[in-house]
Amino acid sequence: MLDARSGPPLTALITGAAAGIGAAFARALAREGYRLVLVDRNEELLRASAGSLGVECELVVADLTVEADVARVEEWCGRVDLLVNNAGFGHRREFLETPVAEEVAMCRLQTEVVLRLTMAALPGMAGRGRGSVVNTASVLGFFPSSTYSATKSWVVNFSLAAARSVRPSNVDVMALCPGFTRTDFHDSARMDMSGIPKRLWLDADFLVAKALRDLRKGKALSVPGWQYKVIVACGRAVPLGLLQRVLTWTGKGSLAAREG
């Protein structure tokens, strides 16, 4: 990861930047001296978030489930030094109760848009011999629990493959896998999270600090929080049949998203 505090000014583009993990990335990168391009569909919230940073930001109001808006943001990506693909959402309904159009919109946002923006950014970064991409995945990407988890599994695998491909060009790609994170993600999806133990919750600023640390170390996969490192490691070791029974028993198979 490039250091914006030395050398020429660097630019970071963050999607889903108005709140939650995206806003935490904006705060951290503003402190590091990055010029920020902040993308979100909620203009009012985006302006309020940007106004609290104390730095000049370029604001792009865009709904990344809309083709014209995706194309507009793609044009920006060729000029940035750091891309954070963070926009996403989940469903609170059971799998068969969720309208297929909503599932398709989620899949498009969390797979196609990640692919397109990453592919729009990487050629310029490779040509300059520097740059980084962070794709927000999820701890749920390691568990077969929902369409949401399937999209996040795709993000993990795509990011790892891309990281391997561009490493000779001195460009980094990293999948960030949050666990339960204190944001407005669950409220916006109307999910009841009251039963989640306090020790499983992470602070968004802590999460982002750990992610940027891992990015600087050249890691292609970041799982912040010791508890989630253990969960992911154990999940990979458990036979699929047993894992599916555990997910069903705990109810995690019925939720489309559990973290922010």
XYZ file of N, CA and C in Angstrom:
780
model
N 0.846 -1.200 0.000
C 0.000 0.000 0.000
C 0.873 1.238 0.000
N 0.488 2.226 -0.813
C 1.252 3.461 -0.911
C 1.031 4.348 0.298
N 2.051 5.127 0.638
C 1.965 6.077 1.742
C 1.655 7.453 1.180
N 0.460 7.970 1.490
C 0.040 9.268 0.956
C 0.717 10.429 1.662
N 1.438 10.150 2.750
C 2.052 11.235 3.510
C 3.415 11.627 2.969
N 3.898 10.882 1.988
C 5.166 11.234 1.349
C 5.006 11.088 -0.154
N 5.654 11.954 -0.900
C 5.545 11.904 -2.341
C 4.337 12.658 -2.855
N 3.969 12.442 -4.128
C 2.844 13.170 -4.728
C 1.526 12.759 -4.098
N 0.501 13.622 -4.183
C -0.808 13.291 -3.601
C -1.382 12.011 -4.217
N -2.034 11.217 -3.394
C -2.639 9.973 -3.832
C -4.156 10.068 -3.691
N -4.855 9.323 -4.535
C -6.318 9.372 -4.564
C -6.891 8.007 -4.226
N -7.894 7.999 -3.343
C -8.610 6.775 -2.987
C -10.080 6.936 -3.328
N -10.671 5.922 -3.939
C -12.107 5.896 -4.224
C -12.738 4.821 -3.355
N -13.807 5.184 -2.648
C -14.495 4.280 -1.731
C -15.960 4.216 -2.117
N -16.471 3.011 -2.361
C -17.911 2.861 -2.587
C -18.595 2.513 -1.270
N -19.867 2.851 -1.180
C -20.576 2.654 0.094
C -19.946 3.486 1.187
N -19.607 4.739 0.849
C -18.770 5.567 1.728
C -19.545 6.411 2.720
N -20.876 6.400 2.666
C -21.647 7.327 3.490
C -21.746 6.904 4.949
N -21.547 5.623 5.232
C -21.737 5.139 6.602
C -20.953 3.851 6.794
N -20.931 3.374 8.045
C -20.369 2.067 8.346
C -18.898 1.924 8.015
N -18.544 0.773 7.450
C -17.153 0.471 7.141
C -16.612 1.432 6.095
N -17.423 1.802 5.114
C -16.973 2.750 4.098
C -16.606 4.091 4.696
N -17.429 4.594 5.618
C -17.130 5.860 6.282
C -15.881 5.743 7.145
N -15.676 4.577 7.764
C -14.466 4.361 8.566
C -13.223 4.377 7.685
N -13.309 3.794 6.497
C -12.191 3.894 5.547
C -11.935 5.354 5.184
N -12.989 6.121 4.956
C -12.826 7.536 4.600
C -12.116 8.294 5.713
N -12.492 8.039 6.957
C -11.848 8.723 8.079
C -10.362 8.369 8.164
N -10.068 7.083 8.032
C -8.678 6.644 8.150
C -7.822 7.201 7.020
N -8.334 7.162 5.801
C -7.543 7.611 4.654
C -7.427 9.136 4.605
N -8.445 9.842 5.118
C -8.338 11.298 5.223
C -7.212 11.673 6.166
N -7.085 10.957 7.278
C -5.996 11.225 8.224
C -4.629 10.955 7.597
N -4.586 10.039 6.656
C -3.324 9.702 6.013
C -2.989 10.620 4.843
N -3.883 11.541 4.529
C -3.583 12.528 3.498
C -4.053 12.181 2.100
N -4.877 11.146 1.958
C -5.404 10.801 0.638
C -6.424 11.832 0.168
N -6.424 12.075 -1.119
C -7.555 12.762 -1.748
C -8.654 11.719 -1.921
N -9.887 12.079 -1.567
C -10.951 11.089 -1.506
C -12.016 11.311 -2.568
N -12.403 10.225 -3.207
C -13.578 10.185 -4.071
C -14.560 9.246 -3.379
N -15.658 9.798 -2.886
C -16.609 9.038 -2.074
C -17.874 8.768 -2.880
N -18.250 7.497 -2.953
C -19.382 7.069 -3.772
C -20.455 6.465 -2.875
N -21.691 6.922 -3.055
C -22.823 6.335 -2.335
C -24.102 6.786 -3.021
N -25.175 6.031 -2.813
C -26.450 6.425 -3.421
C -27.219 7.415 -2.555
N -26.864 7.515 -1.262
C -27.562 8.404 -0.339
C -26.839 9.750 -0.284
N -27.317 10.707 -1.073
C -26.610 11.981 -1.195
C -26.561 12.740 0.126
N -27.665 12.786 0.842
C -27.707 13.540 2.094
C -26.716 12.979 3.106
N -26.716 11.675 3.280
C -25.809 11.036 4.224
C -24.362 11.142 3.765
N -24.149 11.052 2.446
C -22.798 11.161 1.896
C -22.221 12.549 2.161
N -23.016 13.583 1.960
C -22.531 14.948 2.199
C -22.248 15.178 3.682
N -23.098 14.640 4.533
C -22.871 14.796 5.976
C -21.600 14.080 6.406
N -21.393 12.883 5.898
C -20.193 12.122 6.243
C -18.940 12.822 5.736
N -18.985 13.295 4.504
C -17.826 13.988 3.930
C -17.528 15.276 4.688
N -18.580 15.973 5.109
C -18.392 17.227 5.826
C -17.713 17.065 7.161
N -17.767 15.871 7.722
C -17.144 15.631 9.026
C -15.667 15.276 8.928
N -15.151 15.108 7.719
C -13.782 14.637 7.546
C -12.744 15.750 7.644
N -13.154 16.979 7.355
C -12.211 18.098 7.427
C -11.261 18.173 6.256
N -11.552 17.448 5.176
C -10.726 17.503 3.966
C -11.648 17.646 2.768
N -11.089 18.116 1.666
C -11.886 18.263 0.455
C -12.102 16.895 -0.180
N -13.346 16.594 -0.549
C -13.693 15.297 -1.135
C -14.462 15.512 -2.438
N -14.286 14.615 -3.360
C -15.120 14.557 -4.552
C -16.250 13.587 -4.252
N -17.488 14.046 -4.380
C -18.637 13.205 -4.062
C -19.304 12.722 -5.347
N -19.541 11.432 -5.428
C -20.202 10.829 -6.585
C -21.453 10.121 -6.077
N -22.606 10.697 -6.363
C -23.874 10.087 -5.957
C -24.252 9.080 -7.036
N -24.248 7.802 -6.671
C -24.468 6.753 -7.662
C -25.099 5.539 -7.008
N -26.058 4.958 -7.700
C -26.662 3.691 -7.285
C -26.012 2.601 -8.133
N -25.167 1.793 -7.517
C -24.370 0.840 -8.275
C -25.137 -0.407 -8.690
N -26.460 -0.399 -8.509
C -27.282 -1.426 -9.136
C -27.845 -0.917 -10.469
N -27.488 0.321 -10.843
C -27.956 0.947 -12.088
C -26.791 1.028 -13.066
N -26.975 0.534 -14.266
C -25.883 0.425 -15.241
C -25.200 1.761 -15.517
N -25.963 2.815 -15.745
C -25.349 4.104 -16.071
C -24.468 4.603 -14.934
N -24.869 4.367 -13.699
C -24.078 4.804 -12.551
C -22.807 3.976 -12.404
N -22.901 2.677 -12.683
C -21.698 1.839 -12.641
C -20.690 2.328 -13.672
N -21.151 2.615 -14.878
C -20.258 3.091 -15.937
C -19.595 4.410 -15.551
N -20.341 5.275 -14.863
C -19.785 6.556 -14.424
C -18.657 6.351 -13.421
N -18.853 5.431 -12.492
C -17.824 5.189 -11.483
C -16.627 4.462 -12.096
N -16.868 3.596 -13.074
C -15.767 2.933 -13.778
C -14.785 3.948 -14.347
N -15.292 5.052 -14.862
C -14.421 6.070 -15.446
C -13.478 6.668 -14.407
N -13.955 6.797 -13.175
C -13.109 7.316 -12.103
C -11.992 6.339 -11.742
N -12.291 5.047 -11.828
C -11.383 4.044 -11.271
C -10.023 4.001 -11.954
N -9.961 4.373 -13.207
C -8.687 4.346 -13.907
C -7.695 5.363 -13.406
N -8.143 6.294 -12.560
C -7.260 7.385 -12.124
C -6.924 7.314 -10.635
N -7.324 6.262 -9.959
C -7.119 6.221 -8.513
C -5.929 5.327 -8.147
N -5.386 5.587 -6.954
C -4.266 4.800 -6.439
C -4.738 3.710 -5.481
N -5.906 3.914 -4.888
C -6.485 2.928 -3.977
C -7.983 2.872 -4.238
N -8.481 1.675 -4.486
C -9.909 1.448 -4.675
C -10.420 0.582 -3.540
N -11.497 1.029 -2.887
C -12.141 0.233 -1.841
C -13.556 -0.096 -2.318
N -13.755 -1.331 -2.737
C -15.076 -1.812 -3.146
C -15.820 -2.257 -1.897
N -16.649 -1.385 -1.372
C -17.284 -1.656 -0.079
C -18.807 -1.714 -0.143
N -19.415 -1.187 -1.188
C -20.880 -1.124 -1.251
C -21.488 -2.519 -1.212
N -22.562 -2.669 -0.447
C -23.238 -3.954 -0.368
C -24.460 -3.872 0.518
N -25.296 -4.911 0.469
C -26.456 -4.979 1.348
C -26.851 -6.440 1.522
N -27.726 -6.687 2.491
C -28.214 -8.035 2.747
C -29.720 -8.050 2.881
N -30.291 -9.238 2.988
C -31.731 -9.415 3.157
C -32.022 -10.046 4.519
N -33.136 -9.688 5.104
C -33.510 -10.282 6.393
C -34.478 -11.445 6.233
N -35.051 -11.606 5.024
C -36.033 -12.668 4.817
C -35.345 -14.020 4.631
N -36.129 -15.083 4.835
C -35.676 -16.419 4.485
C -35.410 -16.482 2.977
N -34.568 -17.427 2.578
C -34.136 -17.522 1.185
C -35.305 -17.537 0.205
N -36.269 -18.450 0.405
C -37.372 -18.572 -0.547
C -38.408 -17.467 -0.408
N -38.289 -16.635 0.626
C -39.215 -15.516 0.808
C -38.686 -14.224 0.195
N -37.442 -14.231 -0.264
C -36.836 -13.032 -0.828
C -37.141 -12.970 -2.323
N -37.724 -11.870 -2.809
C -38.001 -11.748 -4.243
C -36.722 -11.922 -5.063
N -36.832 -12.654 -6.162
C -35.634 -12.956 -6.946
C -34.987 -11.679 -7.480
N -35.792 -10.645 -7.755
C -35.218 -9.392 -8.249
C -34.275 -8.771 -7.218
N -34.613 -8.913 -5.932
C -33.742 -8.380 -4.887
C -32.454 -9.193 -4.778
N -32.570 -10.500 -4.944
C -31.381 -11.349 -4.934
C -30.463 -11.005 -6.109
N -31.064 -10.802 -7.277
C -30.275 -10.466 -8.467
C -29.568 -9.126 -8.289
N -30.269 -8.149 -7.716
C -29.648 -6.843 -7.480
C -28.467 -6.967 -6.522
N -28.628 -7.781 -5.462
C -27.537 -7.991 -4.520
C -26.360 -8.689 -5.185
N -26.652 -9.717 -5.972
C -25.576 -10.428 -6.671
C -24.832 -9.508 -7.626
N -25.569 -8.660 -8.302
C -24.914 -7.752 -9.243
C -23.994 -6.783 -8.510
N -24.495 -6.205 -7.426
C -23.706 -5.233 -6.678
C -22.460 -5.874 -6.082
N -22.598 -7.091 -5.573
C -21.523 -7.691 -4.783
C -20.629 -8.636 -5.577
N -20.935 -8.820 -6.878
C -20.028 -9.585 -7.732
C -19.688 -8.797 -8.994
N -20.683 -8.527 -9.830
C -20.397 -7.846 -11.101
C -19.749 -6.480 -10.891
N -20.276 -5.696 -9.968
C -19.721 -4.347 -9.770
C -18.308 -4.425 -9.207
N -18.075 -5.353 -8.280
C -16.709 -5.547 -7.756
C -15.759 -5.912 -8.891
N -16.191 -6.830 -9.755
C -15.384 -7.225 -10.910
C -15.098 -6.036 -11.813
N -16.130 -5.300 -12.175
C -15.964 -4.217 -13.143
C -15.109 -3.082 -12.610
N -15.331 -2.677 -11.370
C -14.536 -1.571 -10.841
C -13.086 -1.997 -10.626
N -12.886 -3.226 -10.164
C -11.522 -3.724 -9.998
C -10.809 -3.771 -11.346
N -11.485 -4.300 -12.365
C -10.878 -4.390 -13.691
C -10.672 -3.021 -14.321
N -11.475 -2.042 -13.927
C -11.280 -0.685 -14.420
C -10.064 -0.023 -13.781
N -9.772 -0.404 -12.528
C -8.661 0.223 -11.802
C -7.314 -0.429 -12.070
N -7.279 -1.746 -12.232
C -6.003 -2.461 -12.262
C -5.083 -2.115 -13.435
N -5.588 -1.935 -14.667
C -4.646 -1.620 -15.748
C -3.847 -0.347 -15.501
N -4.497 0.702 -15.010
C -3.786 1.939 -14.714
C -2.774 1.755 -13.600
N -3.174 1.029 -12.567
C -2.250 0.763 -11.461
C -1.044 -0.037 -11.939
N -1.295 -1.077 -12.731
C -0.201 -1.902 -13.237
C 0.724 -1.089 -14.128
N 0.152 -0.208 -14.937
C 0.968 0.637 -15.803
C 1.850 1.595 -15.025
N 1.348 2.072 -13.889
C 2.128 2.986 -13.051
C 3.064 2.233 -12.103
N 2.849 0.921 -11.990
C 3.676 0.113 -11.101
C 3.386 0.330 -9.631
N 2.145 0.721 -9.313
C 1.766 0.938 -7.916
C 0.248 1.030 -7.814
N -0.282 0.671 -6.655
C -1.714 0.787 -6.422
C -2.241 -0.375 -5.602
N -3.451 -0.193 -5.081
C -4.062 -1.215 -4.224
C -5.571 -1.233 -4.426
N -6.143 -2.430 -4.271
C -7.595 -2.622 -4.292
C -7.986 -3.420 -3.062
N -8.978 -2.934 -2.323
C -9.555 -3.668 -1.196
C -10.996 -3.988 -1.549
N -11.335 -5.270 -1.544
C -12.705 -5.704 -1.801
C -13.308 -6.233 -0.505
N -14.371 -5.590 -0.040
C -15.000 -6.027 1.208
C -15.812 -7.294 0.962
N -15.363 -8.377 1.572
C -16.061 -9.665 1.509
C -16.774 -9.863 2.844
N -16.565 -10.994 3.509
C -17.232 -11.280 4.769
C -16.715 -12.588 5.330
N -16.731 -12.719 6.646
C -16.460 -14.011 7.268
C -17.469 -15.045 6.765
N -18.698 -14.602 6.472
C -19.708 -15.530 5.955
C -19.330 -16.099 4.602
N -18.368 -15.479 3.911
C -17.911 -16.020 2.640
C -17.270 -17.385 2.755
N -16.933 -17.801 3.985
C -16.335 -19.118 4.204
C -17.369 -20.162 4.617
N -18.661 -19.748 4.662
C -19.709 -20.649 5.136
C -20.888 -20.633 4.174
N -21.454 -21.796 3.841
C -22.583 -21.859 2.903
C -23.897 -21.546 3.593
N -24.189 -20.253 3.787
C -25.360 -19.895 4.580
C -26.448 -19.155 3.818
N -26.150 -18.573 2.641
C -27.143 -17.745 1.968
C -26.605 -17.290 0.620
N -27.470 -16.630 -0.153
C -26.999 -15.992 -1.386
C -25.964 -14.928 -1.056
N -26.188 -14.197 0.041
C -25.220 -13.186 0.467
C -23.849 -13.810 0.689
N -23.815 -14.911 1.427
C -22.521 -15.543 1.693
C -21.895 -16.062 0.405
N -22.719 -16.483 -0.552
C -22.191 -16.951 -1.834
C -21.513 -15.815 -2.588
N -22.114 -14.617 -2.556
C -21.470 -13.481 -3.230
C -20.150 -13.131 -2.560
N -20.111 -13.240 -1.233
C -18.884 -12.893 -0.525
C -17.805 -13.960 -0.721
N -18.213 -15.218 -0.884
C -17.256 -16.259 -1.240
C -16.630 -15.946 -2.598
N -17.441 -15.495 -3.530
C -16.926 -15.096 -4.844
C -15.909 -13.965 -4.700
N -16.213 -12.969 -3.860
C -15.290 -11.849 -3.662
C -13.943 -12.336 -3.143
N -13.975 -13.261 -2.184
C -12.725 -13.798 -1.640
C -11.914 -14.464 -2.741
N -12.536 -15.372 -3.484
C -11.807 -16.120 -4.505
C -11.333 -15.230 -5.654
N -12.182 -14.313 -6.083
C -11.789 -13.373 -7.135
C -10.610 -12.519 -6.693
N -10.656 -12.013 -5.473
C -9.593 -11.140 -4.977
C -8.263 -11.887 -4.860
N -8.314 -13.127 -4.373
C -7.084 -13.907 -4.246
C -6.473 -14.192 -5.614
N -7.328 -14.484 -6.584
C -6.831 -14.738 -7.934
C -6.251 -13.474 -8.552
N -6.937 -12.351 -8.381
C -6.443 -11.087 -8.923
C -5.133 -10.679 -8.266
N -5.034 -10.895 -6.957
C -3.805 -10.547 -6.236
C -2.607 -11.287 -6.808
N -2.796 -12.562 -7.087
C -1.714 -13.358 -7.653
C -1.319 -12.847 -9.041
N -2.298 -12.424 -9.820
C -2.040 -11.995 -11.196
C -1.289 -10.675 -11.271
N -1.593 -9.742 -10.364
C -1.005 -8.398 -10.485
C 0.184 -8.162 -9.570
N 0.514 -9.123 -8.725
C 1.634 -8.920 -7.798
C 2.944 -8.577 -8.519
N 3.262 -9.185 -9.690
C 4.496 -8.793 -10.383
C 4.530 -7.324 -10.799
N 3.369 -6.681 -10.874
C 3.302 -5.258 -11.245
C 3.372 -4.331 -10.038
N 3.644 -4.888 -8.847
C 3.714 -4.108 -7.609
C 2.355 -3.523 -7.233
N 1.307 -4.251 -7.552
C -0.065 -3.847 -7.226
C -0.636 -4.896 -6.269
N -1.372 -4.429 -5.259
C -1.956 -5.323 -4.260
C -3.477 -5.376 -4.399
N -4.027 -6.572 -4.267
C -5.470 -6.762 -4.171
C -5.718 -7.583 -2.904
N -6.654 -7.135 -2.089
C -6.922 -7.809 -0.822
C -8.419 -7.962 -0.586
N -8.824 -9.136 -0.129
C -10.199 -9.366 0.321
C -10.258 -9.112 1.821
N -11.126 -8.207 2.223
C -11.355 -7.906 3.640
C -12.595 -8.654 4.092
N -12.451 -9.464 5.159
C -13.551 -10.291 5.643
C -13.975 -9.854 7.033
N -14.917 -8.930 7.144
C -15.405 -8.516 8.466
C -16.285 -9.582 9.099
N -16.299 -9.577 10.420
C -17.321 -10.287 11.160
C -18.404 -9.305 11.566
N -19.077 -9.554 12.681
C -20.089 -8.613 13.156
C -19.428 -7.283 13.479
N -19.865 -6.222 12.826
C -19.249 -4.906 12.974
C -20.333 -3.893 13.310
N -20.037 -3.023 14.259
C -21.041 -2.043 14.709
C -21.193 -0.945 13.661
N -22.222 -1.090 12.821
C -22.563 -0.109 11.794
C -24.085 -0.041 11.727
N -24.604 0.701 10.742
C -26.057 0.734 10.551
C -26.529 -0.334 9.570
N -25.620 -1.244 9.178
C -25.926 -2.280 8.194
C -27.156 -3.095 8.603
N -27.177 -3.553 9.846
C -28.264 -4.423 10.295
C -29.575 -3.671 10.446
N -29.483 -2.412 10.897
C -30.699 -1.612 11.025
C -31.335 -1.383 9.660
N -30.508 -1.084 8.659
C -31.044 -0.815 7.332
C -31.676 -2.056 6.721
N -31.170 -3.245 7.121
C -31.766 -4.504 6.653
C -32.843 -5.014 7.611
N -33.104 -4.249 8.699
C -34.120 -4.597 9.699
C -33.868 -5.982 10.303
N -32.612 -6.205 10.696
C -32.233 -7.470 11.315
C -32.148 -7.303 12.825
N -32.670 -8.262 13.543
C -32.581 -8.273 14.999
C -31.275 -8.956 15.400
N -30.331 -8.184 15.921
C -29.010 -8.715 16.273
C -28.813 -8.795 17.775
N -29.907 -8.735 18.545
C -29.801 -8.656 19.999
C -29.202 -9.923 20.617
N -29.252 -11.031 19.905
C -28.750 -12.278 20.464
C -27.270 -12.527 20.245
N -26.585 -11.602 19.560
C -25.169 -11.803 19.263
C -24.328 -11.412 20.476
N -23.446 -12.293 20.967
C -22.606 -11.968 22.134
C -21.743 -10.726 21.885
N -21.568 -9.936 22.933
C -20.810 -8.688 22.809
C -19.386 -8.919 22.325
N -18.790 -10.038 22.719
C -17.389 -10.280 22.373
C -17.185 -10.512 20.869
N -18.280 -10.741 20.143
C -18.164 -10.960 18.705
C -18.237 -9.670 17.894
N -18.586 -8.567 18.546
C -18.730 -7.315 17.808
C -17.393 -6.595 17.675
N -17.143 -6.050 16.484
C -15.947 -5.255 16.225
C -16.346 -3.808 15.966
N -15.449 -2.897 16.322
C -15.621 -1.488 16.015
C -15.148 -1.229 14.584
N -15.887 -0.425 13.825
C -15.561 -0.205 12.411
C -14.186 0.425 12.237
N -13.814 1.362 13.092
C -12.504 2.004 12.967
C -11.375 1.017 13.288
N -11.599 0.153 14.276
C -10.632 -0.915 14.581
C -10.478 -1.838 13.372
N -11.601 -2.227 12.794
C -11.598 -3.111 11.636
C -10.774 -2.521 10.493
N -11.011 -1.253 10.187
C -10.311 -0.608 9.084
C -8.826 -0.455 9.380
N -8.481 -0.121 10.610
C -7.063 -0.016 10.977
C -6.347 -1.338 10.751
N -6.978 -2.443 11.148
C -6.387 -3.762 10.938
C -6.294 -4.080 9.454
N -7.317 -3.709 8.696
C -7.306 -3.974 7.260
C -6.171 -3.225 6.568
N -5.994 -1.957 6.896
C -4.924 -1.176 6.266
C -3.555 -1.689 6.688
N -3.440 -2.163 7.912
C -2.183 -2.769 8.350
C -1.875 -4.008 7.515
N -2.886 -4.855 7.305
C -2.684 -6.060 6.506
C -2.360 -5.713 5.061
N -2.986 -4.666 4.539
C -2.713 -4.242 3.162
C -1.262 -3.799 3.015
N -0.765 -3.075 4.003
C 0.636 -2.633 3.960
C 1.607 -3.811 4.028
N 1.173 -4.885 4.650
C 2.014 -6.082 4.725
C 1.935 -6.930 3.460
N 1.105 -6.510 2.515
C 0.972 -7.258 1.269
C 0.083 -8.472 1.355
N -0.775 -8.545 2.378
C -1.658 -9.697 2.524
C -2.790 -9.636 1.497
N -3.148 -10.793 0.967
C -4.262 -10.867 0.023
C -5.583 -11.154 0.720
N -5.527 -11.527 2.003
C -6.730 -11.836 2.777
C -6.586 -11.242 4.165
N -7.578 -10.485 4.589
C -7.562 -9.868 5.910
C -8.811 -10.285 6.669
N -8.600 -10.913 7.837
C -9.707 -11.295 8.724
C -9.435 -10.647 10.078
N -9.885 -9.410 10.292
C -9.606 -8.717 11.559
C -10.312 -9.369 12.741
N -9.629 -9.362 13.879
C -10.204 -9.894 15.112
C -9.794 -11.335 15.336
N -9.187 -11.604 16.492
C -8.709 -12.966 16.769
C -9.851 -13.967 16.756
N -11.039 -13.527 17.218
C -12.164 -14.448 17.291
C -12.579 -14.922 15.902
N -12.483 -14.037 14.920
C -12.874 -14.413 13.565
C -11.794 -15.222 12.859
N -10.553 -14.984 13.196
C -9.489 -15.856 12.676
C -9.727 -17.299 13.128
N -10.128 -17.467 14.392
C -10.417 -18.806 14.919
C -11.636 -19.406 14.221
N -12.695 -18.607 14.057
C -13.921 -19.093 13.430
C -13.659 -19.547 12.000
N -12.902 -18.743 11.240
C -12.605 -19.099 9.854
C -11.746 -20.358 9.796
N -10.731 -20.430 10.646
C -9.859 -21.609 10.657
C -10.642 -22.873 11.001
N -11.517 -22.779 11.997
C -12.320 -23.942 12.391
C -13.316 -24.315 11.297
N -13.919 -23.310 10.686
C -14.892 -23.566 9.631
C -14.292 -24.300 8.456
N -13.036 -23.992 8.128
C -12.378 -24.668 7.015
C -12.072 -26.127 7.346
N -11.962 -26.432 8.640
C -11.588 -27.783 9.043
C -12.795 -28.692 9.267
N -13.990 -28.112 9.385
C -15.190 -28.896 9.685
C -15.751 -29.492 8.396
N -16.099 -30.787 8.365
C -16.722 -31.389 7.183
C -17.989 -30.651 6.782
N -18.240 -30.568 5.478
C -19.360 -29.770 4.968
C -20.694 -30.211 5.562
N -20.940 -31.513 5.666
C -22.216 -31.990 6.201
C -22.448 -31.523 7.618
N -21.424 -31.613 8.448
C -21.541 -31.158 9.832
C -21.717 -29.654 9.893
N -20.977 -28.933 9.049
C -21.080 -27.481 9.026
C -22.492 -27.043 8.673
N -23.101 -27.685 7.692
C -24.463 -27.324 7.305
C -25.457 -27.582 8.435
N -25.253 -28.668 9.185
C -26.141 -28.945 10.326
C -25.983 -27.884 11.409
N -24.752 -27.455 11.645
C -24.498 -26.419 12.656
C -25.137 -25.105 12.239
N -24.983 -24.737 10.966
C -25.566 -23.493 10.478
C -27.083 -23.508 10.603
N -27.694 -24.637 10.295
C -29.152 -24.762 10.415
C -29.584 -24.674 11.873
N -28.846 -25.362 12.744
C -29.180 -25.374 14.178
C -29.061 -23.978 14.792
N -28.058 -23.214 14.389
C -27.861 -21.882 14.964
C -28.717 -20.826 14.297
N -29.335 -21.165 13.172
C -30.168 -20.185 12.474
C -29.405 -19.311 11.523
N -28.100 -19.514 11.373
C -27.319 -18.625 10.511
C -27.593 -18.920 9.030
N -28.152 -20.072 8.743
C -28.481 -20.358 7.359
C -29.686 -19.586 6.880
N -30.439 -18.972 7.783
C -31.669 -18.306 7.392
C -31.517 -16.808 7.168
N -30.368 -16.273 7.488
C -30.161 -14.852 7.318
C -29.254 -14.588 6.126
N -29.584 -13.568 5.383
C -28.787 -13.252 4.206
C -27.530 -12.515 4.567
N -27.487 -11.895 5.715
C -26.263 -11.167 6.110
C -26.259 -10.992 7.600
N -25.072 -11.123 8.196
C -24.994 -11.007 9.634
C -23.982 -9.958 10.104
N -23.185 -9.458 9.216
C -22.181 -8.482 9.642
C -22.317 -7.198 8.833
N -21.573 -6.169 9.220
C -21.749 -4.871 8.581
C -20.819 -4.644 7.452
